[in-house]
Amino acid sequence: MASSRNLFSLFHKPRVIPFEFLGQPSPALFSTHIVGDTPILVRDFIHKALYDQNVGYFSQKSASVGVLDSSIKFNRLEGRKAYMKHLDKIYKQSDVSWFTPVELFKPWYAHGIAESILRTTNLSVPLKIYEIGGGSGTCAKGILDYIKLNAPTRVYDNISYTSVEISSSLAAKQIQTVGEVDSHLSKFRVERRDATDRNGWGDVNEQPCWVIMLEVLDNLPHDLIYSENQMSPWMEVWVERKQGEKLSELYRPIEDPLIKSCMEIIDMPDATTGGSRVTSAMKSIWAKVFPKPRWCWLPTGCLKLLEVLHGALPKMSLIASDFSYLPDVKIPGERAPLVSTKKDGSSSDYNSYLDAKGDADIFFPTDFLLLERMDHYCSGWMNQQKDGKSLKRGKKRRTLSLDTAAFMEEFGLPTKTRTKDGYNPLLDDFKNTKFYLSVPTHNVK
C-alpha cells in the first residue's frame, strides 16, 4: 500500500521542472537573478522563485503539462493495487512530474464542479465563468461539455468562459484542449495575465459571475513574520544576498500594509501588550527561562487576490479547491510550505525555502477558516462590523467548506470513479483536500 506522502505526491498538481533546470546548474545562477543588491520581502522572493519568466519554476519554457490521452476506466480496475499500478504506468509513459486531480478523474471531477454551479446560479441571466490558473484546459472543457449536455440550450448558447492564465504555453494548450469541441471555442477565451493585477480586470463588473480556482491558493506567495521569543514583537522577514551568493533573512519592524492587514484578519495580538501585569510578568519570566523563537506564514498573496476579485467582480460566486494540510513539512512556522524538487524520477524536500531558487516548487496548505475570514474581510463586511454597521446589513457572503469526498458525493458521480472492489480513489485518497464555496447574499451594496 502506498504511503500517504506518496499518494499526496501522485495526486498533486503538475509540478513541471522547466527545461533549463533539467540539468544541475549551480545554485548561484538562481540566487543572482532572484535576489539583487536590495533586500526583498519573502513573498517577492517566492513569487520570483516560482513565476519569474526567465528562472521561475513555472517558467513558460517548461515541458508540457500532463494530459491523459483518454479517461481512466475505473470500473475495469480490480481495486487499489490495480489503480496504483495503472498510475505508475501512466507516469512512466509521460515526461511530466504530476497530473492534476481534474486530469486524473476527467471528466467526472469537472462535471461535479459544473453541477454545483448549475444548482447554485441564477440561470435567468447569462452564465459567466472565470477560471484562474486553468492548467491544460481540462476543467474548462469538462464544464462546457457538461453544460452543453445537461443545461437548457439557452444556457450553453449564452455562456462565457474566460481563463486567466499567466503562462503562455499553458494558454495555448487550453485553447487546443477546449477546441476539441468546435462549438466551445466561440464561448471560450484566454487572457494571459496575472490575476492579482487589478488593472487586468478593467472596470468594475456588477454582473453575477463565477470564479474557479483549482489548486491555485497553494502556490500563491506568502509572507513570513518572526518573533525572537514569546514576549518579543513580530518582525517582517526580508531576504538579502550577502557574502557573494549566500541568502539570509533580515528582520524589520512590521510596516508592510499587506502584512498588517493579514495580521488584523487573523487577529494576532501584539506579543508586548495585552493581559494583566501579573500575566505579562509571568510570560516575561517564561520567555527568559524557555525562549522559543516563533515563525508564522501569512497568505498575503491570497489576500491580495481576493481584494482584487472583490473589487473587480463584487457579485462573483467563488469555488476553490486546495490542500487543507501537508504531510512531512520540514520548514518551521504555522502554515509552513513544502519545498520540493524532483530529480531522476524521485522527489526530495528542502529544509529551507531559501534553497528554492527556481529549481523547486513551493506550496502551502490552505487554512480554510482563515480563507473564509479573508473572503468576508475583502467583501467589506468585517470593516462594517468594526464600524458597528453589521447589525443592520449583515454578511455579504454565504460560505461553505466541504471535504472533497463530501463535495463529490453531493455534486458529482462517485460511481464513475469506483473500482470493482468498491475502492474509490477520488473519495478515499483526498483526505487532505477541501472545496470552498462562497456566494453573495442580498447584502451586496
Short mmCIF file of C-alpha atoms in Angstrom, two decimals:
data_model
loop_
_atom_site.label_atom_id
_atom_site.label_comp_id
_atom_site.label_asym_id
_atom_site.label_seq_id
_atom_site.Cartn_x
_atom_site.Cartn_y
_atom_site.Cartn_z
CA MET A 1 0.00 0.00 0.00
CA ALA A 2 1.32 3.43 -0.90
CA SER A 3 2.13 5.81 1.93
CA SER A 4 0.07 8.96 2.45
CA ARG A 5 3.03 11.01 1.28
CA ASN A 6 3.33 9.01 -1.94
CA LEU A 7 -0.38 9.44 -2.57
CA PHE A 8 -0.03 13.14 -1.88
CA SER A 9 2.78 13.35 -4.43
CA LEU A 10 0.88 11.40 -7.04
CA PHE A 11 -2.29 13.41 -6.83
CA HIS A 12 -0.82 16.87 -6.54
CA LYS A 13 -0.87 19.33 -9.41
CA PRO A 14 1.63 19.27 -12.27
CA ARG A 15 4.98 20.06 -10.75
CA VAL A 16 6.84 20.50 -14.01
CA ILE A 17 10.55 21.30 -13.89
CA PRO A 18 11.39 23.92 -16.52
CA PHE A 19 13.56 22.70 -19.36
CA GLU A 20 16.53 24.82 -18.40
CA PHE A 21 16.61 23.20 -14.94
CA LEU A 22 16.64 19.58 -16.04
CA GLY A 23 20.37 19.59 -15.63
CA GLN A 24 22.19 20.53 -12.42
CA PRO A 25 23.34 24.14 -12.80
CA SER A 26 25.00 25.99 -9.98
CA PRO A 27 22.62 27.41 -7.32
CA ALA A 28 24.42 30.73 -7.76
CA LEU A 29 22.71 31.13 -11.13
CA PHE A 30 19.30 31.29 -9.45
CA SER A 31 20.14 33.49 -6.48
CA THR A 32 21.79 36.07 -8.74
CA HIS A 33 18.55 36.51 -10.64
CA ILE A 34 16.10 36.22 -7.76
CA VAL A 35 17.70 38.49 -5.16
CA GLY A 36 19.72 41.52 -6.24
CA ASP A 37 21.57 44.06 -4.15
CA THR A 38 18.39 45.22 -2.40
CA PRO A 39 16.56 43.00 0.16
CA ILE A 40 13.08 41.80 -0.81
CA LEU A 41 10.10 40.58 1.21
CA VAL A 42 9.65 36.81 1.44
CA ARG A 43 6.52 36.97 -0.74
CA ASP A 44 8.53 38.66 -3.50
CA PHE A 45 11.25 36.03 -3.20
CA ILE A 46 8.68 33.25 -3.52
CA HIS A 47 6.97 34.96 -6.45
CA LYS A 48 10.27 35.22 -8.32
CA ALA A 49 11.31 31.67 -7.44
CA LEU A 50 8.04 30.35 -8.86
CA TYR A 51 6.95 32.74 -11.60
CA ASP A 52 9.93 34.71 -12.93
CA GLN A 53 9.74 34.49 -16.73
CA ASN A 54 13.41 33.59 -17.03
CA VAL A 55 14.30 31.49 -13.98
CA GLY A 56 10.98 30.78 -12.21
CA TYR A 57 9.90 27.22 -11.53
CA PHE A 58 6.72 27.67 -13.58
CA SER A 59 8.59 29.26 -16.45
CA GLN A 60 6.80 29.35 -19.80
CA LYS A 61 9.64 27.21 -21.15
CA SER A 62 8.51 24.28 -19.03
CA ALA A 63 7.63 20.95 -20.55
CA SER A 64 4.01 20.26 -21.44
CA VAL A 65 1.54 19.83 -18.59
CA GLY A 66 0.35 16.29 -18.05
CA VAL A 67 -2.66 15.40 -20.18
CA LEU A 68 -4.06 11.88 -20.34
CA ASP A 69 -4.80 10.54 -23.80
CA SER A 70 -8.05 9.07 -22.50
CA SER A 71 -10.03 8.89 -19.28
CA ILE A 72 -9.15 6.19 -16.76
CA LYS A 73 -11.70 3.36 -16.83
CA PHE A 74 -12.02 2.89 -13.09
CA ASN A 75 -14.76 0.26 -13.34
CA ARG A 76 -12.32 -2.00 -15.20
CA LEU A 77 -9.72 -1.88 -12.41
CA GLU A 78 -9.88 -4.53 -9.71
CA GLY A 79 -9.02 -2.26 -6.79
CA ARG A 80 -6.40 -0.07 -5.14
CA LYS A 81 -3.41 -2.18 -6.17
CA ALA A 82 -4.51 -2.20 -9.80
CA TYR A 83 -5.13 1.55 -9.72
CA MET A 84 -1.68 2.31 -8.29
CA LYS A 85 -0.11 0.03 -10.91
CA HIS A 86 -2.02 1.88 -13.64
CA LEU A 87 -0.86 5.24 -12.26
CA ASP A 88 2.74 4.04 -12.20
CA LYS A 89 2.42 3.06 -15.85
CA ILE A 90 0.98 6.45 -16.77
CA TYR A 91 3.81 8.35 -15.09
CA LYS A 92 6.49 6.18 -16.67
CA GLN A 93 5.00 6.84 -20.10
CA SER A 94 4.82 10.59 -19.51
CA ASP A 95 7.59 13.20 -19.35
CA VAL A 96 5.75 15.25 -16.71
CA SER A 97 6.14 15.19 -12.94
CA TRP A 98 2.48 15.36 -11.87
CA PHE A 99 -1.11 15.17 -13.04
CA THR A 100 -3.92 17.26 -11.54
CA PRO A 101 -6.95 15.61 -9.94
CA VAL A 102 -9.15 17.18 -12.62
CA GLU A 103 -6.97 15.36 -15.18
CA LEU A 104 -6.80 12.01 -13.38
CA PHE A 105 -10.56 11.97 -12.86
CA LYS A 106 -11.69 13.56 -16.10
CA PRO A 107 -14.37 14.24 -16.99
CA TRP A 108 -16.05 13.47 -13.64
CA TYR A 109 -14.14 15.96 -11.49
CA ALA A 110 -15.05 18.88 -13.75
CA HIS A 111 -18.61 17.58 -14.09
CA GLY A 112 -19.04 17.78 -10.31
CA ILE A 113 -17.94 21.41 -10.36
CA ALA A 114 -20.29 22.17 -13.26
CA GLU A 115 -23.21 20.59 -11.40
CA SER A 116 -22.52 22.68 -8.30
CA ILE A 117 -22.60 25.81 -10.47
CA LEU A 118 -25.85 24.86 -12.22
CA ARG A 119 -27.58 24.15 -8.89
CA THR A 120 -26.48 27.44 -7.35
CA THR A 121 -26.54 30.02 -10.12
CA ASN A 122 -29.43 32.08 -11.45
CA LEU A 123 -29.92 30.64 -14.92
CA SER A 124 -32.19 33.50 -15.98
CA VAL A 125 -29.08 35.62 -16.67
CA PRO A 126 -26.19 34.61 -18.96
CA LEU A 127 -23.69 32.35 -17.20
CA LYS A 128 -20.23 33.92 -16.99
CA ILE A 129 -17.29 31.89 -15.66
CA TYR A 130 -13.69 32.88 -14.96
CA GLU A 131 -11.08 30.24 -14.22
CA ILE A 132 -7.76 31.29 -12.70
CA GLY A 133 -4.80 29.06 -13.45
CA GLY A 134 -6.62 26.71 -15.80
CA GLY A 135 -3.72 24.32 -16.43
CA SER A 136 -4.18 22.34 -19.62
CA GLY A 137 -7.83 23.36 -20.08
CA THR A 138 -9.27 20.04 -18.91
CA CYS A 139 -11.54 21.67 -16.33
CA ALA A 140 -12.86 24.24 -18.82
CA LYS A 141 -13.63 21.58 -21.43
CA GLY A 142 -15.29 19.32 -18.85
CA ILE A 143 -17.52 22.12 -17.57
CA LEU A 144 -18.50 23.24 -21.07
CA ASP A 145 -19.20 19.61 -22.05
CA TYR A 146 -21.43 19.10 -19.03
CA ILE A 147 -23.38 22.33 -19.50
CA LYS A 148 -23.91 21.58 -23.18
CA LEU A 149 -25.37 18.17 -22.35
CA ASN A 150 -27.27 18.93 -19.13
CA ALA A 151 -28.32 22.59 -19.08
CA PRO A 152 -31.06 24.26 -21.13
CA THR A 153 -29.85 25.09 -24.63
CA ARG A 154 -30.05 28.85 -24.00
CA VAL A 155 -27.65 28.49 -21.05
CA TYR A 156 -24.96 26.89 -23.19
CA ASP A 157 -25.60 29.24 -26.13
CA ASN A 158 -25.06 32.32 -23.94
CA ILE A 159 -22.25 31.09 -21.70
CA SER A 160 -18.95 32.97 -21.49
CA TYR A 161 -15.88 31.15 -20.13
CA THR A 162 -12.67 33.14 -19.60
CA SER A 163 -9.39 31.61 -18.49
CA VAL A 164 -6.95 33.95 -16.74
CA GLU A 165 -3.57 32.33 -17.29
CA ILE A 166 -0.09 33.70 -16.58
CA SER A 167 1.75 31.07 -18.68
CA SER A 168 1.81 31.48 -22.47
CA SER A 169 2.46 27.77 -23.05
CA LEU A 170 -0.50 26.75 -20.89
CA ALA A 171 -2.71 29.38 -22.53
CA ALA A 172 -2.03 27.80 -25.91
CA LYS A 173 -2.67 24.32 -24.53
CA GLN A 174 -6.02 25.39 -23.08
CA ILE A 175 -7.26 26.63 -26.45
CA GLN A 176 -6.19 23.34 -28.02
CA THR A 177 -7.97 21.26 -25.36
CA VAL A 178 -11.22 23.22 -25.35
CA GLY A 179 -11.13 23.37 -29.16
CA GLU A 180 -11.64 19.61 -29.35
CA VAL A 181 -15.32 20.56 -29.39
CA ASP A 182 -15.82 23.17 -32.12
CA SER A 183 -18.84 24.84 -30.54
CA HIS A 184 -16.87 25.56 -27.32
CA LEU A 185 -14.39 27.90 -28.99
CA SER A 186 -16.88 30.71 -29.57
CA LYS A 187 -17.61 30.73 -25.83
CA PHE A 188 -14.05 30.35 -24.52
CA ARG A 189 -11.13 32.74 -24.43
CA VAL A 190 -7.80 33.01 -22.63
CA GLU A 191 -6.47 36.24 -21.13
CA ARG A 192 -2.76 35.83 -20.49
CA ARG A 193 -2.13 37.97 -17.43
CA ASP A 194 -1.57 37.95 -13.69
CA ALA A 195 -4.92 37.62 -11.92
CA THR A 196 -3.61 39.61 -8.93
CA ASP A 197 -3.08 42.70 -11.12
CA ARG A 198 -6.19 44.84 -10.70
CA ASN A 199 -5.56 46.69 -13.96
CA GLY A 200 -6.06 43.49 -15.93
CA TRP A 201 -9.69 43.24 -14.84
CA GLY A 202 -10.70 46.64 -16.20
CA ASP A 203 -13.76 48.48 -14.89
CA VAL A 204 -15.89 47.07 -12.09
CA ASN A 205 -18.27 44.41 -13.44
CA GLU A 206 -21.52 44.36 -11.46
CA GLN A 207 -22.89 41.30 -13.24
CA PRO A 208 -23.11 37.92 -11.46
CA CYS A 209 -20.32 35.52 -12.39
CA TRP A 210 -18.36 32.52 -11.16
CA VAL A 211 -14.66 32.34 -10.35
CA ILE A 212 -12.99 28.91 -10.24
CA MET A 213 -9.59 28.29 -8.64
CA LEU A 214 -8.38 24.69 -8.54
CA GLU A 215 -5.12 24.28 -6.62
CA VAL A 216 -4.23 27.92 -7.08
CA LEU A 217 -4.07 29.05 -3.47
CA ASP A 218 -1.22 26.69 -2.56
CA ASN A 219 1.15 28.39 -4.98
CA LEU A 220 0.29 31.98 -4.08
CA PRO A 221 3.18 33.84 -2.39
CA HIS A 222 3.16 34.09 1.39
CA ASP A 223 4.93 36.41 3.78
CA LEU A 224 6.86 35.28 6.84
CA ILE A 225 6.93 37.00 10.22
CA TYR A 226 9.31 36.15 13.05
CA SER A 227 9.48 36.68 16.80
CA GLU A 228 12.60 36.02 18.86
CA ASN A 229 10.57 34.68 21.78
CA GLN A 230 7.09 34.68 23.32
CA MET A 231 7.43 38.29 24.51
CA SER A 232 9.18 39.81 21.54
CA PRO A 233 7.18 41.69 18.89
CA TRP A 234 6.61 40.17 15.48
CA MET A 235 9.03 41.25 12.75
CA GLU A 236 8.56 41.02 9.00
CA VAL A 237 11.12 38.86 7.22
CA TRP A 238 13.14 40.02 4.22
CA VAL A 239 15.61 38.09 2.08
CA GLU A 240 19.01 39.57 1.32
CA ARG A 241 22.07 38.42 -0.55
CA LYS A 242 25.37 38.66 1.28
CA GLN A 243 28.83 37.17 1.08
CA GLY A 244 28.67 36.53 -2.62
CA GLU A 245 25.62 34.41 -3.42
CA LYS A 246 24.56 33.36 0.07
CA LEU A 247 20.98 34.23 1.02
CA SER A 248 19.94 35.12 4.54
CA GLU A 249 16.99 36.57 6.41
CA LEU A 250 16.69 40.15 7.56
CA TYR A 251 14.18 41.16 10.28
CA ARG A 252 12.43 44.53 10.32
CA PRO A 253 9.52 46.05 12.27
CA ILE A 254 6.08 45.35 10.82
CA GLU A 255 5.36 48.12 8.31
CA ASP A 256 4.09 46.42 5.15
CA PRO A 257 0.35 47.21 4.67
CA LEU A 258 -0.49 43.74 3.31
CA ILE A 259 1.19 42.03 6.25
CA LYS A 260 -0.61 44.36 8.66
CA SER A 261 -3.97 43.60 7.06
CA CYS A 262 -3.36 39.87 7.22
CA MET A 263 -2.39 40.06 10.89
CA GLU A 264 -5.52 42.11 11.57
CA ILE A 265 -7.73 39.49 9.93
CA ILE A 266 -6.08 36.70 11.91
CA ASP A 267 -6.47 38.90 14.99
CA MET A 268 -2.88 38.35 16.05
CA PRO A 269 -2.18 40.14 19.35
CA ASP A 270 0.99 42.12 19.83
CA ALA A 271 3.29 39.99 21.98
CA THR A 272 4.27 43.01 24.08
CA THR A 273 0.76 44.13 25.03
CA GLY A 274 -2.42 42.76 26.48
CA GLY A 275 -3.22 40.97 29.70
CA SER A 276 -2.66 41.93 33.30
CA ARG A 277 0.65 42.94 34.80
CA VAL A 278 0.88 39.60 36.59
CA THR A 279 0.22 37.68 33.37
CA SER A 280 2.74 39.78 31.46
CA ALA A 281 5.33 39.27 34.19
CA MET A 282 4.79 35.51 34.11
CA LYS A 283 5.12 35.46 30.34
CA SER A 284 8.29 37.52 30.57
CA ILE A 285 9.85 35.11 33.06
CA TRP A 286 8.79 32.11 30.96
CA ALA A 287 10.23 33.67 27.80
CA LYS A 288 13.55 34.30 29.54
CA VAL A 289 13.78 30.80 31.01
CA PHE A 290 12.45 28.96 27.96
CA PRO A 291 12.95 31.28 24.97
CA LYS A 292 11.19 29.95 21.93
CA PRO A 293 11.52 31.57 18.51
CA ARG A 294 8.27 31.80 16.54
CA TRP A 295 7.56 31.83 12.82
CA CYS A 296 4.21 32.43 11.15
CA TRP A 297 3.42 32.28 7.42
CA LEU A 298 0.79 34.74 6.21
CA PRO A 299 -1.24 34.13 2.99
CA THR A 300 -0.74 37.67 1.73
CA GLY A 301 -0.87 36.51 -1.91
CA CYS A 302 -4.34 35.07 -1.31
CA LEU A 303 -5.41 38.25 0.45
CA LYS A 304 -4.24 40.37 -2.48
CA LEU A 305 -6.04 38.15 -4.99
CA LEU A 306 -9.29 38.26 -3.01
CA GLU A 307 -9.05 42.05 -2.71
CA VAL A 308 -8.67 42.31 -6.48
CA LEU A 309 -11.51 39.87 -7.22
CA HIS A 310 -13.96 41.52 -4.84
CA GLY A 311 -13.03 44.93 -6.20
CA ALA A 312 -13.45 43.92 -9.84
CA LEU A 313 -16.29 41.38 -9.51
CA PRO A 314 -18.35 42.33 -6.43
CA LYS A 315 -21.15 39.88 -7.30
CA MET A 316 -18.91 36.92 -8.02
CA SER A 317 -19.52 33.42 -6.70
CA LEU A 318 -16.31 31.59 -5.83
CA ILE A 319 -15.37 27.93 -5.89
CA ALA A 320 -11.87 26.89 -4.85
CA SER A 321 -10.22 23.58 -4.01
CA ASP A 322 -6.89 23.01 -2.35
CA PHE A 323 -4.89 21.20 0.33
CA SER A 324 -6.06 21.72 3.91
CA TYR A 325 -2.81 20.29 5.31
CA LEU A 326 0.51 18.96 4.04
CA PRO A 327 2.45 15.98 5.40
CA ASP A 328 6.12 15.86 6.39
CA VAL A 329 6.72 19.61 6.37
CA LYS A 330 10.31 20.38 7.43
CA ILE A 331 10.14 24.17 7.41
CA PRO A 332 9.12 25.79 10.73
CA GLY A 333 6.12 28.00 11.30
CA GLU A 334 2.34 27.90 11.21
CA ARG A 335 1.08 27.26 7.64
CA ALA A 336 4.65 26.47 6.55
CA PRO A 337 5.17 25.22 2.97
CA LEU A 338 6.67 22.15 1.43
CA VAL A 339 9.62 22.96 -0.81
CA SER A 340 10.06 20.02 -3.13
CA THR A 341 12.12 19.20 -6.18
CA LYS A 342 12.18 16.17 -8.43
CA LYS A 343 15.36 14.74 -9.89
CA ASP A 344 15.89 11.44 -11.66
CA GLY A 345 12.27 10.48 -11.02
CA SER A 346 12.34 10.88 -7.23
CA SER A 347 11.15 13.74 -5.05
CA SER A 348 13.13 15.37 -2.27
CA ASP A 349 12.24 18.18 0.12
CA TYR A 350 14.39 21.14 1.14
CA ASN A 351 14.80 22.18 4.76
CA SER A 352 14.62 25.89 3.91
CA TYR A 353 12.59 27.94 1.48
CA LEU A 354 15.80 29.86 0.71
CA ASP A 355 17.09 26.74 -1.07
CA ALA A 356 14.34 27.12 -3.68
CA LYS A 357 15.99 29.26 -6.33
CA GLY A 358 13.98 28.29 -9.39
CA ASP A 359 14.61 24.55 -9.23
CA ALA A 360 11.89 23.63 -6.72
CA ASP A 361 8.19 24.02 -6.08
CA ILE A 362 6.95 25.93 -3.03
CA PHE A 363 3.41 25.07 -1.99
CA PHE A 364 1.39 25.88 1.09
CA PRO A 365 -1.57 24.38 2.95
CA THR A 366 -4.77 26.41 2.90
CA ASP A 367 -6.29 27.39 6.23
CA PHE A 368 -9.95 27.29 5.18
CA LEU A 369 -11.20 29.11 8.27
CA LEU A 370 -8.74 31.90 7.55
CA LEU A 371 -9.75 31.83 3.88
CA GLU A 372 -13.34 32.42 4.95
CA ARG A 373 -12.30 35.35 7.17
CA MET A 374 -10.29 36.91 4.34
CA ASP A 375 -13.22 36.43 1.97
CA HIS A 376 -15.56 38.28 4.34
CA TYR A 377 -12.92 40.93 5.01
CA CYS A 378 -12.38 41.66 1.31
CA SER A 379 -16.13 41.80 0.69
CA GLY A 380 -16.25 44.70 3.15
CA TRP A 381 -18.26 43.00 5.87
CA MET A 382 -15.58 42.89 8.58
CA ASN A 383 -14.90 46.61 8.17
CA GLN A 384 -18.60 47.31 8.53
CA GLN A 385 -18.67 45.10 11.61
CA LYS A 386 -15.99 47.19 13.29
CA ASP A 387 -17.89 50.34 12.36
CA GLY A 388 -20.97 48.98 14.08
CA LYS A 389 -22.95 48.67 10.85
CA SER A 390 -23.03 44.90 10.57
CA LEU A 391 -26.17 44.59 12.71
CA LYS A 392 -28.10 46.49 10.05
CA ARG A 393 -26.61 44.98 6.95
CA GLY A 394 -25.31 41.50 7.79
CA LYS A 395 -22.74 39.40 5.98
CA LYS A 396 -22.26 39.87 2.28
CA ARG A 397 -21.28 36.26 1.62
CA ARG A 398 -22.67 32.80 2.28
CA THR A 399 -19.75 30.42 2.62
CA LEU A 400 -19.22 26.67 2.97
CA SER A 401 -16.18 24.40 3.22
CA LEU A 402 -16.53 20.73 2.27
CA ASP A 403 -14.13 17.83 2.21
CA THR A 404 -13.51 16.72 -1.38
CA ALA A 405 -15.33 13.45 -0.74
CA ALA A 406 -18.39 15.29 0.60
CA PHE A 407 -18.37 17.72 -2.32
CA MET A 408 -18.17 14.97 -4.93
CA GLU A 409 -20.82 12.85 -3.20
CA GLU A 410 -23.15 15.86 -3.28
CA PHE A 411 -22.47 17.19 -6.78
CA GLY A 412 -20.50 14.53 -8.66
CA LEU A 413 -21.00 10.96 -9.83
CA PRO A 414 -18.85 8.90 -7.43
CA THR A 415 -19.86 5.63 -9.10
CA LYS A 416 -17.80 6.68 -12.14
CA THR A 417 -14.53 6.64 -10.18
CA ARG A 418 -15.17 3.41 -8.26
CA THR A 419 -13.17 0.23 -8.91
CA LYS A 420 -14.60 -3.30 -8.95
CA ASP A 421 -13.99 -3.96 -5.26
CA GLY A 422 -15.52 -0.64 -4.15
CA TYR A 423 -12.29 1.33 -3.71
CA ASN A 424 -12.74 4.90 -4.90
CA PRO A 425 -9.54 6.98 -5.18
CA LEU A 426 -11.49 10.24 -5.64
CA LEU A 427 -13.24 9.74 -2.31
CA ASP A 428 -10.62 7.73 -0.40
CA ASP A 429 -7.33 9.42 -1.28
CA PHE A 430 -8.11 13.11 -0.87
CA LYS A 431 -8.44 13.37 2.89
CA ASN A 432 -6.21 16.46 2.94
CA THR A 433 -8.17 18.47 0.36
CA LYS A 434 -11.29 20.64 0.59
CA PHE A 435 -13.62 22.72 -1.54
CA TYR A 436 -14.61 26.26 -0.59
CA LEU A 437 -17.86 27.78 -1.88
CA SER A 438 -18.72 31.45 -1.48
CA VAL A 439 -21.73 33.20 -2.98
CA PRO A 440 -23.07 36.75 -2.48
CA THR A 441 -26.10 37.39 -0.33
CA HIS A 442 -28.67 40.15 -0.94
CA ASN A 443 -26.42 42.45 1.12
CA VAL A 444 -24.27 43.36 -1.86
CA LYS A 445 -24.32 47.16 -1.72
#
